[in-house]
CSV table of C-alpha atoms in Angstrom, one decimal:
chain,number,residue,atom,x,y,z
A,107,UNK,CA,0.0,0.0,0.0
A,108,UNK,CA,2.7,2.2,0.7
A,109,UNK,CA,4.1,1.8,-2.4
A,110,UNK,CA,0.9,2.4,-4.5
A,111,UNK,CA,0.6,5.7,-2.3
A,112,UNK,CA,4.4,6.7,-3.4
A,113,UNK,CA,4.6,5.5,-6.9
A,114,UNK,CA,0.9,5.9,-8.5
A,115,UNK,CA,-0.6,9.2,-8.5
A,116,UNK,CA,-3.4,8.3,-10.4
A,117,UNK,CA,-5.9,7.4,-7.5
A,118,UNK,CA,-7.9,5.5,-10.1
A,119,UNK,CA,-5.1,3.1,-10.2
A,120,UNK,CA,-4.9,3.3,-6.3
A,121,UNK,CA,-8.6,2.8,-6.2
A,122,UNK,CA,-8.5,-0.4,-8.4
A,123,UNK,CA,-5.3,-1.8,-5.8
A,124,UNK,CA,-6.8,-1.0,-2.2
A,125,UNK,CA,-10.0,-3.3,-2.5
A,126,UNK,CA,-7.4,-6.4,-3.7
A,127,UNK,CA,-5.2,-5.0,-1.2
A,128,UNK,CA,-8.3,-5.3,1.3
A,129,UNK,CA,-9.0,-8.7,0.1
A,130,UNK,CA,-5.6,-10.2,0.3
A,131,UNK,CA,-5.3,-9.0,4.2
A,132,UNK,CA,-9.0,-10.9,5.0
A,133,UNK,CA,-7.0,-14.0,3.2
A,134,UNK,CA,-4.3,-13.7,5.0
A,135,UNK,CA,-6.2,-13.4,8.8
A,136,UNK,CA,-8.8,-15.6,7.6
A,137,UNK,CA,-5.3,-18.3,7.0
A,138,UNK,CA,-3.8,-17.8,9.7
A,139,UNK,CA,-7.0,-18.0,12.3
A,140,UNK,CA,-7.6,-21.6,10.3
A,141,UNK,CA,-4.3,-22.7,10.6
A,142,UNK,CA,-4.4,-21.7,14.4
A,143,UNK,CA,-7.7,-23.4,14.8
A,144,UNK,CA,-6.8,-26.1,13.2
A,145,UNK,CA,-4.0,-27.1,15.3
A,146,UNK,CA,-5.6,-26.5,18.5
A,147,UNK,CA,-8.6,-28.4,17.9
A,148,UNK,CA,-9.0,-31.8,18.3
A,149,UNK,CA,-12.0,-34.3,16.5
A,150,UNK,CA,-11.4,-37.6,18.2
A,151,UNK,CA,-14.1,-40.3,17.7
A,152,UNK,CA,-16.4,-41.2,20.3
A,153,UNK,CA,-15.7,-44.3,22.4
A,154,UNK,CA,-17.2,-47.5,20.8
A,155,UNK,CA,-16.1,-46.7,17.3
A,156,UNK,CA,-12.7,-47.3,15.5
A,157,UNK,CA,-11.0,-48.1,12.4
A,158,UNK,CA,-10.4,-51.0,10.2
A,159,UNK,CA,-7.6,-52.2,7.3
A,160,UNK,CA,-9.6,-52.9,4.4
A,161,UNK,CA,-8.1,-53.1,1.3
A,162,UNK,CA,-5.0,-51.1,2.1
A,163,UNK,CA,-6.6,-48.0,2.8
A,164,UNK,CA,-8.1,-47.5,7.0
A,165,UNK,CA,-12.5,-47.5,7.6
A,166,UNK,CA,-14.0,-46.0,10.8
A,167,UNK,CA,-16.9,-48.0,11.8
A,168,UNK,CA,-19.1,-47.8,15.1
A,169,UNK,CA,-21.6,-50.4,16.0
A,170,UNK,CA,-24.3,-50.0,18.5
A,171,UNK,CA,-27.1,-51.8,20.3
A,172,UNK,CA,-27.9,-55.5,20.1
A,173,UNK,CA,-30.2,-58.0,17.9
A,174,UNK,CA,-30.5,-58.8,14.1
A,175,UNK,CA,-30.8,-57.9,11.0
A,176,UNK,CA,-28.3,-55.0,11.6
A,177,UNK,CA,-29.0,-51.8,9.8
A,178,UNK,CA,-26.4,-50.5,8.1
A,179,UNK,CA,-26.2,-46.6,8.1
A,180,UNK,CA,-25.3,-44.9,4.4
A,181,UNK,CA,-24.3,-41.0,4.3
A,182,UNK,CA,-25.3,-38.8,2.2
A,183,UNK,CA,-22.8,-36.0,0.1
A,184,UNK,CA,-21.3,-34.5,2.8
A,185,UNK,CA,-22.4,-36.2,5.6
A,186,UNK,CA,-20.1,-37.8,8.4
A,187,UNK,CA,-21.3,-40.8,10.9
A,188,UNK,CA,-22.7,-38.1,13.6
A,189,UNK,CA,-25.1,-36.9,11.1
A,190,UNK,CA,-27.2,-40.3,12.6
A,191,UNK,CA,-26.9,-39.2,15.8
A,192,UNK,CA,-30.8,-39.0,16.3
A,193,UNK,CA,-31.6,-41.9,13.9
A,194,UNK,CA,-28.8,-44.1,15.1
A,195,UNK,CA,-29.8,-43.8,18.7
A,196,UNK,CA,-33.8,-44.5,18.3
A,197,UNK,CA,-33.3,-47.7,16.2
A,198,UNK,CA,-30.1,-49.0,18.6
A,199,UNK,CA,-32.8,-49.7,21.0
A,200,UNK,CA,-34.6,-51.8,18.6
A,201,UNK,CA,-31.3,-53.9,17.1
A,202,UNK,CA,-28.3,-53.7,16.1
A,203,UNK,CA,-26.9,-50.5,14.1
A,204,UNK,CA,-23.7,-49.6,12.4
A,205,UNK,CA,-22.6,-46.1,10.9
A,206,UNK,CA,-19.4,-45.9,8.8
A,207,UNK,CA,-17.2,-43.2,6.7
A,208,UNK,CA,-16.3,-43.9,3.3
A,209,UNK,CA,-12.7,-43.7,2.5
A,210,UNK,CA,-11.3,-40.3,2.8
A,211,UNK,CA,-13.6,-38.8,4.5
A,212,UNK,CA,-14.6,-38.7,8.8
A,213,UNK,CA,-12.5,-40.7,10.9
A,214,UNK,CA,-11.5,-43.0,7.9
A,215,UNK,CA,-8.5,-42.9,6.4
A,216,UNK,CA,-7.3,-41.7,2.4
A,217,UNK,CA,-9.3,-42.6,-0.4
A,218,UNK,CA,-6.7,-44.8,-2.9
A,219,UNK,CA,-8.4,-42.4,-5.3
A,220,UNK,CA,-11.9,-41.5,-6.8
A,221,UNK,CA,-14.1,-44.4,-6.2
A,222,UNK,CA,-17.3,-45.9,-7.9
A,223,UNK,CA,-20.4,-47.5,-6.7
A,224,UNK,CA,-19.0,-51.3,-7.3
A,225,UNK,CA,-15.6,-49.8,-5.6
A,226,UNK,CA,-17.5,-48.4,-2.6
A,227,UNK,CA,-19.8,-51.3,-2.1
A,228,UNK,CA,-16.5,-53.7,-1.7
A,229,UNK,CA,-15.4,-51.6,1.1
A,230,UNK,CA,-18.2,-51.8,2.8
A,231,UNK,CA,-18.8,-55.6,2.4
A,232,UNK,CA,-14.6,-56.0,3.4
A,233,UNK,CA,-15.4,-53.7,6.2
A,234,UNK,CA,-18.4,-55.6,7.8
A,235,UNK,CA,-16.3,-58.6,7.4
A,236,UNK,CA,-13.4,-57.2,9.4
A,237,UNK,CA,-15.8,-55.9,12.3
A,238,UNK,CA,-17.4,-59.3,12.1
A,239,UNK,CA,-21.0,-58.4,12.1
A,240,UNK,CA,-22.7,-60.7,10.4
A,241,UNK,CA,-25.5,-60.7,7.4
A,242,UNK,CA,-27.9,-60.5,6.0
A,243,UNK,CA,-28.4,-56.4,6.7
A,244,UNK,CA,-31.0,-53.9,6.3
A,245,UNK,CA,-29.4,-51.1,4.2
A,246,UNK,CA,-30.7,-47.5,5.2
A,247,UNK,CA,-29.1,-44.6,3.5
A,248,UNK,CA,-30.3,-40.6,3.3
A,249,UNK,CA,-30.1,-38.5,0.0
A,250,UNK,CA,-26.8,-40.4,-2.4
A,251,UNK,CA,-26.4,-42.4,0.5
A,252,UNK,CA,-29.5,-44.3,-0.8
A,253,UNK,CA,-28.4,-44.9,-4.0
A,254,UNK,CA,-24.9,-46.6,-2.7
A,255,UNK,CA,-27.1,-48.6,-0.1
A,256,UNK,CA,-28.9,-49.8,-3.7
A,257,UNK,CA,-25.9,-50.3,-4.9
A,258,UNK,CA,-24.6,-52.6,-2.6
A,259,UNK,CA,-27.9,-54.5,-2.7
A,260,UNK,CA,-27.0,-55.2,-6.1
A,261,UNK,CA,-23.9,-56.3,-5.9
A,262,UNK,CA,-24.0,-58.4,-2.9
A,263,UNK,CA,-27.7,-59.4,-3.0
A,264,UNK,CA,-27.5,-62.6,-0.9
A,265,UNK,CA,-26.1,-59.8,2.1
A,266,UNK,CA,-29.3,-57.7,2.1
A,267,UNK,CA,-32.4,-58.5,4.0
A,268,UNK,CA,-34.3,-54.7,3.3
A,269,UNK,CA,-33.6,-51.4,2.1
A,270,UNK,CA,-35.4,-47.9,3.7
A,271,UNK,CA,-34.7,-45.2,1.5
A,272,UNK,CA,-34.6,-41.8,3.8
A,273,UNK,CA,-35.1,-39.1,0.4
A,274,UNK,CA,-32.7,-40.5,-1.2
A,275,UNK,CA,-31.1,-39.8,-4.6
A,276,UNK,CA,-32.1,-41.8,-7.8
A,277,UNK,CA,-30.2,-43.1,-10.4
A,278,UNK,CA,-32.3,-41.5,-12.7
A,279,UNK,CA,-31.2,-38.3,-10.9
A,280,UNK,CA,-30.2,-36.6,-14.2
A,281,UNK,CA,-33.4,-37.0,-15.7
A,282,UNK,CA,-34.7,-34.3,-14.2
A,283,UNK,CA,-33.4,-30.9,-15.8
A,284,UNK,CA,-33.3,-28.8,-12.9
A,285,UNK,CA,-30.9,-31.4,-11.4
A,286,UNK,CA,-28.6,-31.1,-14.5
A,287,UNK,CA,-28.8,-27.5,-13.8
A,288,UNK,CA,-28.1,-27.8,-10.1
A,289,UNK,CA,-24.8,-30.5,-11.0
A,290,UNK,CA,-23.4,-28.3,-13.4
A,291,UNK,CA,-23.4,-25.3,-11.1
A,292,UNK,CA,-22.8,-27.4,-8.0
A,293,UNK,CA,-19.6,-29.0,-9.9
A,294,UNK,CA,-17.8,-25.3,-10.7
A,295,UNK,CA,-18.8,-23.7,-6.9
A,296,UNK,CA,-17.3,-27.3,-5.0
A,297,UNK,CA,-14.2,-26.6,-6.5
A,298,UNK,CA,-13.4,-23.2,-5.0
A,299,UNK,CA,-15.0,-24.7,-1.1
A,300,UNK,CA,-11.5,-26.0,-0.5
A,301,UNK,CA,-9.5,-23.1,-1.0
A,302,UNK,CA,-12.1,-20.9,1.2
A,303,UNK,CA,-11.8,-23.5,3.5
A,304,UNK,CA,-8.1,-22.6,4.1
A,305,UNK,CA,-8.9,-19.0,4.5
A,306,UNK,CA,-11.1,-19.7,7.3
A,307,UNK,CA,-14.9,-18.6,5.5
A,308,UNK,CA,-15.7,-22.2,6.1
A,309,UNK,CA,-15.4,-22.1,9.7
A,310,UNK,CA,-16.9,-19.3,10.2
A,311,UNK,CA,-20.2,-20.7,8.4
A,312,UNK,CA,-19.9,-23.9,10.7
A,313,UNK,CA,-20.3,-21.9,13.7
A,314,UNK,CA,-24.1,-21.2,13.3
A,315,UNK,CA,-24.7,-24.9,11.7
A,316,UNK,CA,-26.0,-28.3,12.9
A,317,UNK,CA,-27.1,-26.6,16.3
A,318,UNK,CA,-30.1,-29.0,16.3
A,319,UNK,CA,-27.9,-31.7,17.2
A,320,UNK,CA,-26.9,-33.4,20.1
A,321,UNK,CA,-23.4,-30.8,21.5
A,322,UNK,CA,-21.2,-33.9,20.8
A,323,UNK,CA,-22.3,-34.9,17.0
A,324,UNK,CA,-22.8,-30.9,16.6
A,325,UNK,CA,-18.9,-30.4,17.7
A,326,UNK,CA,-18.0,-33.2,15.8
A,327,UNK,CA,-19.8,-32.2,12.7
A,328,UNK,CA,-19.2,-28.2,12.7
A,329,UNK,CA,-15.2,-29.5,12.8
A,330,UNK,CA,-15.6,-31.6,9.7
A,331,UNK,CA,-17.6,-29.4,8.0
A,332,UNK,CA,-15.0,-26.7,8.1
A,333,UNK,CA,-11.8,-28.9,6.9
A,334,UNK,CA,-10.5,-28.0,3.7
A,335,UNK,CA,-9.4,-32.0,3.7
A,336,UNK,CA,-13.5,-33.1,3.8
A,337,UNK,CA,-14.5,-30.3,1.1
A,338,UNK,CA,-12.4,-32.2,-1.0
A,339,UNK,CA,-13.2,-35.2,-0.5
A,340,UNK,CA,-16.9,-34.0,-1.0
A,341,UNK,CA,-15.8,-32.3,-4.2
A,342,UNK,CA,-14.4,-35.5,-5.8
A,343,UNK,CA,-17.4,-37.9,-4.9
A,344,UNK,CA,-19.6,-35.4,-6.7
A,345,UNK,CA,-17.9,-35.4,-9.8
A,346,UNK,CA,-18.4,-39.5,-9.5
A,347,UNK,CA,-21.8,-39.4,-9.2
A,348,UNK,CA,-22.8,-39.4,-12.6
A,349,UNK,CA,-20.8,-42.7,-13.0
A,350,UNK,CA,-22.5,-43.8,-9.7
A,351,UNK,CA,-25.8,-43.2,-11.0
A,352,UNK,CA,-25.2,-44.9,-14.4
A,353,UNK,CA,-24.2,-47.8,-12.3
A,354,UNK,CA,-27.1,-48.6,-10.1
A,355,UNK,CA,-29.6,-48.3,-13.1
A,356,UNK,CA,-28.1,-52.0,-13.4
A,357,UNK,CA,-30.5,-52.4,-10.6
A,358,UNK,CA,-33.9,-53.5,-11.7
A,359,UNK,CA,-35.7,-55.0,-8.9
A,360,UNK,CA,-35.2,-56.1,-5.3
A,361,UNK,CA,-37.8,-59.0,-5.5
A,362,UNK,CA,-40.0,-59.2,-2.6
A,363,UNK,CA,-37.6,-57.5,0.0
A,364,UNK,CA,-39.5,-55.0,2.2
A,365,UNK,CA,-38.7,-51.7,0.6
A,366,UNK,CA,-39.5,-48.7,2.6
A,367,UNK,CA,-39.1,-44.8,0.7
A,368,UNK,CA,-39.5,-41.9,3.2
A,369,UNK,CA,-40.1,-38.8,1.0
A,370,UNK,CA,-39.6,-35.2,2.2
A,371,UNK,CA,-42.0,-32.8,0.8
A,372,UNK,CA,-40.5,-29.2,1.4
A,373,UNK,CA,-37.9,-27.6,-1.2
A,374,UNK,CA,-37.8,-30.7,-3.8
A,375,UNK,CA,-36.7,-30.7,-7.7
A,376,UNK,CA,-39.5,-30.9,-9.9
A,377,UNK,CA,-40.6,-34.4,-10.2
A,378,UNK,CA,-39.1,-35.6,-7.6
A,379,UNK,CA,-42.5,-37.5,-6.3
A,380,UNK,CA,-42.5,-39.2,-9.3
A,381,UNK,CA,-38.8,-39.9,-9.0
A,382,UNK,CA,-39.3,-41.4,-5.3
A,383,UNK,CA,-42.5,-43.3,-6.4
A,384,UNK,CA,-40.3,-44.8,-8.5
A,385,UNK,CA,-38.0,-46.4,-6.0
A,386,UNK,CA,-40.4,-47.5,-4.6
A,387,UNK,CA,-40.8,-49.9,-7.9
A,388,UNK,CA,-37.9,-51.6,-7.3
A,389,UNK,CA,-40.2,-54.2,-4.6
A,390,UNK,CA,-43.2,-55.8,-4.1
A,391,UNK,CA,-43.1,-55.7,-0.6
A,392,UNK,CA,-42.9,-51.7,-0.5
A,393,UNK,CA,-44.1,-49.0,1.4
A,394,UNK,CA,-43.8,-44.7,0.1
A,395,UNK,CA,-44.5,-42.2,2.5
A,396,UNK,CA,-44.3,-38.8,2.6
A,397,UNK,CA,-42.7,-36.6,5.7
A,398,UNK,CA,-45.1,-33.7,5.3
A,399,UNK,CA,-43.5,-30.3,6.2
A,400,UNK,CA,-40.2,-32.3,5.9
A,401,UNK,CA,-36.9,-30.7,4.1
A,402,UNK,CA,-34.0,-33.3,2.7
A,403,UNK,CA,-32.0,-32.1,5.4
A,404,UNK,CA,-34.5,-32.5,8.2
A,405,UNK,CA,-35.2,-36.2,8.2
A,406,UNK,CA,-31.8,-36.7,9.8
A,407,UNK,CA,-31.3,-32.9,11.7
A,408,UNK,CA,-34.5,-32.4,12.8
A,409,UNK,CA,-35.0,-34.4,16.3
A,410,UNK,CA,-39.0,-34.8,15.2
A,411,UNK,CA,-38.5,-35.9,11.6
A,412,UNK,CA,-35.3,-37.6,12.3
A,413,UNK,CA,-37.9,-40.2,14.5
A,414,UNK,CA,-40.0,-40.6,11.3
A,415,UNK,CA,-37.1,-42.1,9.5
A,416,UNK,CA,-36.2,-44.1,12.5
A,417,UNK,CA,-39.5,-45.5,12.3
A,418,UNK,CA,-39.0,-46.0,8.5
A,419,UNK,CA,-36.1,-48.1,9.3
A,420,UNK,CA,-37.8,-50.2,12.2
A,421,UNK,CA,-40.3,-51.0,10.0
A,422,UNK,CA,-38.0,-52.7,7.7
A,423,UNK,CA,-36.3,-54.6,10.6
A,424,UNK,CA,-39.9,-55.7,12.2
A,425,UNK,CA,-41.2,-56.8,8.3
A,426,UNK,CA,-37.2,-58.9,8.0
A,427,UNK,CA,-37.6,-60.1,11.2
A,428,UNK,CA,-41.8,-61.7,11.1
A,429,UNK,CA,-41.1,-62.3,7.4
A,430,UNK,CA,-44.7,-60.2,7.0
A,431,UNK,CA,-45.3,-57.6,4.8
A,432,UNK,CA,-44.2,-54.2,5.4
A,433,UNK,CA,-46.5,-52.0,7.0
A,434,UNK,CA,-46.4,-48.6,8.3
């Protein structure tokens, strides 16, 4: 600045230089309060959870509660293993239940690179093994998390017991335009999250998030969500989805498996009913219901909705475990 003052008398020149002048100062507080922050705060797991070798890269799983079919727990984009928190303590009560991060991202360890459906349904299946909880499961997963959950009932069919769907993604997810839109933004904006990540604006948004949690899945969660290393990984699985998508329209049918959609109705793409009713296709032995005054988000944040896809899921369980048709 001093120089611009001393060597540019033109103050339009001087008035095109302070605001990058401004904005390289904010970059460079806003670095060094993340890199301060980052070292002095720590993001153990919780007690009951740890990590497994699978495949030469390290999974974080935590199993909780007792009894079978165990539900197995799917995240959505950007979701970590305390976004269950609510979910995953209601339906421990009723059996077993297992939440897990997919490589490179949570508490597991790098990601040998980007990964597929078929890729990530292997680690799971090596994953279970490892922890030794045994099959068949009931799959549960919210937004893409649903459509790797399908995925992994269609590679490893003999595994999966039922499916509940909580909103979740379709595999037909491009043919809706304003989804093509939405990708295409989505894609450029994910790219620049890291980088504002290191200059702190990410943490700084985290502060005011996920406050309807419980305080130690909101600590937990408000620390990933502000890491430059989990906006990456976040990046790359959403320029895989496309391939991801492709893949699970291999999926055709579950046969009579109970099949349970939860749909939320607030803030949803154009035909995205349809979409959901379509899911629900995929059984005879299923169930669609809408979460009225529900938004995506909500059925896993909100303590109220979160219950309703608890239920969802215990549904599933009670229908695997009388071998009776799924009811509500």
């Amino acid at each position: 600045m001093r120089g611009a003052r001393s060597s540019l008398h033109n103050w339009s020149r001087r008035a095109l230089l302070y605001p990058a002048f401004a904005v390289l100062a904010l970059v460079v507080i806003g670095g060094a309060f993340e890199t301060v922050m980052e070292a002095a705060t720590s993001n153990n797991p919780p007690p009951g959870g740890r990590t497994y070798l699978v495949a030469g890269h390290s999974l974080y799983l935590r199993c909780r509660g007792s009894g079978s079919p165990a539900v197995i727990l799917f995240n959505g984009l950007g979701e970590r293993t305390p976004s269950w928190a609510w979910v995953r303590g209601d339906v421990e009560r009723q059996t077993r239940v297992c939440v897990f991060d997919r490589a490179g991202q949570g508490w597991s360890g790098r990601a040998p690179g980007r990964q597929d459906a078929h890729q990530l349904s292997a680690d799971v299946r090596g994953l279970l093994a490892a922890a030794n909880v045994p099959g068949p499961y009931v799959l549960a997963g919210h937004s893409v998390g649903g459509t790797y959950a399908l995925a992994y009932a269609m590679d490893y069919p003999k595994d999966v017991a039922g499916v509940a769907l909580l909103d979740s993604s379709t595999p037909y997810q491009f043919d809706l335009s304003a989804y093509r839109s939405f990708y295409s933004l989505w894609t450029r904006a994910s790219a620049l999250l890291p980088t504002l990540a290191r200059a702190g604006v990410a943490r700084v948004y985290s502060f005011v998030s996920f406050s309807s949690f419980p305080s130690d899945a909101r600590r937990a969660l408000r620390s990933f969500s502000s890491s430059p290393r989990e906006l990456r990984a976040d990046r790359d699985e959403f320029a895989e989805l496309r391939t991801v998508f492709r893949q699970d329209k291999a999926l055709t049918s579950l046969g009579g498996k109970p099949l349970f959609v939860l749909t939320a109705d607030l803030g949803q793409l154009s035909g995205w009913p349809a979409a959901q009713k379509r899911l629900a296709g995929l059984s005879t032995n299923s169930v669609q219901k809408t979460a009225h005054g529900a938004t995506h988000a909500a059925l896993l944040e909100d303590r109220n909705y979160a219950a309703v896809s608890s239920r969802a899921i215990d549904a599933v369980v009670r229908s695997v475990r009388t071998s009776s048709p799924l009811a509500w």
